XYZ file of C-alpha atoms in Angstrom:
337
model
C 12.685 60.992 47.143
C 15.220 60.561 49.956
C 17.918 57.991 49.203
C 20.109 56.715 52.049
C 22.202 53.665 52.884
C 19.132 52.221 54.609
C 16.944 52.484 51.509
C 19.716 51.086 49.317
C 20.612 48.136 51.554
C 17.031 47.116 52.353
C 15.459 47.947 48.996
C 12.823 50.307 50.395
C 11.631 53.717 49.170
C 11.288 55.705 52.407
C 13.981 55.538 55.134
C 11.563 54.518 57.871
C 11.524 51.244 59.818
C 8.545 50.103 61.864
C 9.817 48.985 65.248
C 9.471 45.302 66.116
C 7.040 45.685 69.017
C 5.765 42.835 71.184
C 2.094 42.049 70.396
C 2.065 44.821 67.761
C 4.421 43.689 64.981
C 1.898 41.419 63.236
C 1.251 40.695 59.531
C -1.399 43.419 58.963
C 0.850 46.173 60.325
C 4.141 44.935 58.857
C 2.672 44.471 55.377
C 0.946 47.875 55.490
C 4.215 49.638 56.363
C 6.082 47.817 53.599
C 3.331 48.578 51.081
C 3.610 52.241 52.086
C 7.326 52.298 51.233
C 8.907 51.718 54.641
C 10.267 48.534 56.190
C 7.637 46.551 58.076
C 8.820 44.294 60.885
C 7.209 41.140 62.280
C 7.947 40.465 65.949
C 8.998 36.828 66.294
C 8.209 36.517 70.000
C 4.649 37.754 69.446
C 4.125 34.312 67.943
C 3.874 31.385 70.406
C 6.389 29.193 68.567
C 8.523 29.026 65.392
C 5.800 27.276 63.394
C 3.392 30.116 64.168
C 6.050 32.546 62.950
C 6.218 30.632 59.664
C 2.479 31.166 59.210
C 2.808 34.879 60.040
C 5.607 35.266 57.477
C 3.491 33.603 54.803
C 0.538 35.865 55.661
C 2.754 38.929 55.361
C 4.215 37.809 52.059
C 0.716 37.345 50.631
C -0.128 40.905 51.673
C 2.974 42.666 50.301
C 5.448 42.136 47.453
C 7.932 44.453 49.184
C 10.740 43.724 51.674
C 9.893 43.190 55.326
C 11.906 41.940 58.275
C 11.635 39.901 61.452
C 12.593 41.123 64.916
C 14.162 38.722 67.410
C 14.818 40.257 70.822
C 16.986 38.354 73.292
C 15.338 38.679 76.695
C 16.782 37.993 80.165
C 14.928 34.837 81.160
C 15.343 31.676 83.216
C 13.535 29.737 80.505
C 14.469 31.518 77.261
C 12.358 31.140 74.116
C 13.573 28.999 71.238
C 15.534 31.797 69.580
C 17.366 29.450 67.247
C 14.084 27.877 66.192
C 12.538 31.267 65.396
C 15.639 32.322 63.473
C 15.799 29.112 61.468
C 12.082 29.219 60.667
C 12.320 32.795 59.373
C 15.387 32.076 57.229
C 13.797 28.940 55.809
C 10.715 31.004 54.916
C 12.899 33.334 52.864
C 13.201 36.324 55.197
C 16.431 38.191 54.494
C 16.199 41.199 56.825
C 16.418 40.819 60.600
C 16.243 43.256 63.474
C 18.042 41.940 66.547
C 18.117 43.390 70.048
C 19.171 42.383 73.537
C 22.277 40.981 75.167
C 24.838 38.637 73.635
C 23.481 38.627 70.070
C 26.705 37.216 68.554
C 25.479 33.694 67.881
C 22.298 34.935 66.229
C 24.107 37.535 64.116
C 26.680 34.963 63.003
C 23.907 32.610 61.878
C 22.054 35.306 59.915
C 25.229 36.483 58.201
C 26.111 32.883 57.275
C 22.757 32.747 55.485
C 23.388 35.946 53.514
C 20.931 38.027 55.560
C 20.894 41.730 56.407
C 21.080 42.451 60.152
C 19.906 45.629 61.856
C 20.973 45.553 65.508
C 19.524 47.839 68.189
C 21.902 49.407 70.737
C 21.570 51.995 73.492
C 25.267 52.874 73.799
C 28.111 53.576 71.403
C 30.158 50.919 73.218
C 27.609 48.224 72.384
C 27.202 49.568 68.850
C 30.920 49.195 68.190
C 30.813 45.660 69.542
C 27.926 44.802 67.191
C 29.824 46.457 64.359
C 32.698 44.036 64.964
C 30.215 41.151 64.777
C 29.424 42.164 61.203
C 25.995 43.785 61.401
C 24.925 45.750 58.339
C 23.048 48.564 60.066
C 22.876 49.753 63.666
C 19.726 51.131 65.291
C 20.725 53.648 67.959
C 18.138 53.940 70.753
C 18.085 57.241 72.604
C 16.718 57.961 76.078
C 13.377 59.002 74.533
C 12.485 55.549 73.215
C 9.754 53.226 74.430
C 10.861 49.976 75.997
C 14.437 49.657 77.215
C 16.649 52.760 76.737
C 19.592 51.368 78.701
C 21.007 52.808 81.895
C 23.127 55.712 80.664
C 20.311 58.229 80.034
C 21.797 59.757 76.873
C 19.314 61.528 74.629
C 19.207 60.973 70.885
C 20.665 64.370 69.981
C 24.031 63.559 71.550
C 23.926 59.795 71.025
C 23.423 60.131 67.257
C 26.162 62.742 66.963
C 28.487 60.384 68.836
C 27.485 57.603 66.444
C 28.570 59.815 63.537
C 31.967 60.223 65.190
C 32.527 56.576 66.035
C 30.698 54.182 63.730
C 31.739 52.876 60.334
C 28.526 51.092 59.330
C 25.314 53.033 58.639
C 22.955 53.620 61.538
C 19.345 54.615 62.024
C 17.768 56.527 64.894
C 15.258 55.085 67.319
C 13.339 57.000 69.974
C 11.717 60.418 69.837
C 10.739 60.369 66.142
C 7.134 60.463 64.953
C 7.031 62.793 61.959
C 8.940 64.163 58.995
C 10.611 66.859 61.041
C 12.087 64.158 63.271
C 13.240 62.153 60.255
C 14.938 65.221 58.770
C 16.612 65.943 62.112
C 18.154 62.490 62.439
C 19.311 62.576 58.822
C 21.127 65.804 59.698
C 22.752 63.962 62.612
C 24.189 61.367 60.246
C 21.527 58.674 60.487
C 20.364 56.791 57.396
C 16.766 56.682 58.576
C 14.468 56.343 61.552
C 12.936 53.499 63.518
C 9.424 54.375 64.747
C 7.491 52.261 67.210
C 4.915 54.269 69.137
C 3.918 56.216 66.006
C 3.042 52.991 64.154
C 1.076 51.717 67.154
C -1.335 54.531 66.424
C -2.282 53.657 62.835
C -5.372 52.108 61.303
C -3.595 48.785 60.640
C -2.089 48.460 64.127
C -3.633 45.451 65.907
C -4.151 47.195 69.251
C -7.559 48.277 70.525
C -9.011 51.523 69.190
C -9.359 52.900 72.725
C -5.604 52.546 73.269
C -4.936 54.404 70.023
C -7.307 57.154 71.179
C -5.508 57.251 74.534
C -2.202 57.811 72.747
C -3.698 60.690 70.743
C -5.078 62.273 73.943
C -1.759 61.959 75.834
C 1.211 64.308 76.114
C 4.967 63.846 76.249
C 4.646 63.867 80.058
C 2.571 60.676 80.119
C 5.358 58.099 80.217
C 7.453 56.877 83.133
C 10.490 54.711 83.736
C 10.124 51.490 85.700
C 12.783 48.953 86.770
C 15.316 51.730 87.324
C 16.415 50.233 90.647
C 16.725 46.811 88.999
C 19.079 48.210 86.321
C 16.647 47.144 83.605
C 14.993 50.491 82.894
C 11.894 50.486 80.701
C 9.833 53.437 79.475
C 6.110 52.694 79.679
C 2.800 54.531 79.722
C 2.117 56.326 82.996
C -0.958 54.698 84.543
C -2.018 53.398 87.946
C -0.039 50.177 87.523
C 3.269 51.754 86.456
C 2.856 54.387 89.195
C 2.476 51.583 91.743
C 5.598 49.865 90.415
C 7.625 53.072 90.784
C 6.302 53.572 94.324
C 7.375 50.044 95.300
C 10.829 50.625 93.842
C 11.194 53.871 95.798
C 10.166 52.516 99.189
C 12.891 52.022 101.825
C 14.819 48.905 100.905
C 13.571 49.024 97.320
C 11.851 46.125 95.595
C 12.808 42.769 94.177
C 11.429 41.606 90.849
C 9.296 39.093 92.748
C 7.491 42.038 94.386
C 6.625 43.452 90.964
C 6.058 40.292 88.912
C 2.269 40.251 89.016
C 1.952 43.967 88.292
C 4.271 43.839 85.267
C 2.996 40.555 83.860
C 3.266 40.324 80.088
C -0.173 38.720 80.009
C -1.679 41.830 81.603
C 0.228 44.003 79.155
C -1.168 42.096 76.212
C -4.670 42.402 77.654
C -4.309 46.186 77.536
C -4.186 45.947 73.758
C -7.077 43.500 73.454
C -9.424 44.922 76.120
C -8.767 48.565 75.371
C -8.220 49.399 79.047
C -5.080 51.561 79.408
C -5.074 50.988 83.185
C -5.084 47.188 83.113
C -1.328 46.600 82.906
C 2.080 47.818 81.814
C 2.421 48.871 78.156
C 5.264 50.501 76.280
C 5.088 54.051 74.971
C 7.736 56.567 73.971
C 7.742 60.303 74.615
C 6.583 60.695 71.003
C 3.017 60.234 72.261
C 3.150 63.999 72.675
C 3.552 64.379 68.914
C 0.810 61.971 67.824
C -2.459 63.700 66.984
C -4.270 61.257 64.679
C -4.770 57.636 63.628
C -3.924 57.523 59.909
C -3.394 54.535 57.652
C 0.223 53.502 57.270
C 0.141 54.751 53.675
C -1.085 58.189 54.775
C 1.481 58.337 57.573
C 4.521 57.286 55.540
C 3.607 59.618 52.674
C 3.202 62.498 55.143
C 6.519 61.755 56.844
C 8.290 61.618 53.490
C 6.725 64.888 52.308
C 7.425 66.720 55.578
C 11.029 65.522 55.700
C 11.678 66.695 52.139
C 10.133 70.101 52.931
C 12.315 70.521 56.037
C 15.489 69.438 54.240
C 14.755 71.841 51.381
C 13.972 74.597 53.885
C 17.261 74.132 55.691
C 19.141 74.072 52.362
C 17.616 77.441 51.457
C 19.372 79.012 54.446
C 22.735 78.642 52.723
C 23.848 81.579 50.584
C 27.240 82.386 49.068
C 28.991 84.798 51.414
C 29.027 88.418 50.247
C 26.198 88.145 47.689
C 24.636 91.273 49.109
C 21.251 89.725 49.768
C 19.487 89.547 53.088
C 19.221 86.060 54.607
C 16.051 84.142 53.782
C 13.815 83.548 56.788
C 12.981 79.914 56.153
C 9.862 78.564 57.837
C 11.250 75.555 59.757
């Protein structure tokens, strides 16, 4: 059993958090992850309004006696969602763990902390992580360049970003991006993280609500099958490489570039959601991390979390076996890592 600050603070057995993914973080998936020993996360904005979130929370609670959280991501928008309404609904329903992400989260974090809640905040830079630390978050989620969705604009991979977090941060942090198995979990623990946030890996599980054909597409794909869009708009997002995302990149690269208005129909969230319901990977834009190259099956969440835990323990024990007292006269052990 691996015990970290994450498992202690959140009351979970395995230091793995299911990412709060739009259209994916629903009661069946969140409860399955929590039942498996990790931390399941409901995505607030997947629900059309705060009252619908209340129903989703109640569904999840019926399906698991274990802790789960709610993700609220602050999006750049002319007509923003009712963030305060979602937050209040979740707190009133007894949720005590929140994953926040996006710009200017101070007001939301302050509210959650005033209600005695645990806040995990996602950041893509050490600068933003230190700012969130000052706001009083309990745990930071550090997103490397490998992650699905928005990796920021600084293009720093997890290996360096997590090592920098160890140098700079005082509160515990978890790693997000590029992790899909026990070897990845062991690696980020070695870099000082208290656990791992996995999104794309949990998309490809039996309890994930997305279409089976999309899960099969993930299994058939490689680490080369993602692409960045919105780079020229300074809102970079890593998505699956298909005909739509390729067209978006081509429009951005044309002389004079592209405005968001030129891309709006192609990147429509409605089309993205239809990908998951229709099972057509070419229908719209959908998020995927480079970890698709590591995903080879569609297990249940219980099978996946147990495997990750077992593999991580084996790797940690293997690395420990490399250490010998100096001068003991024995040849080094060739550990199978």
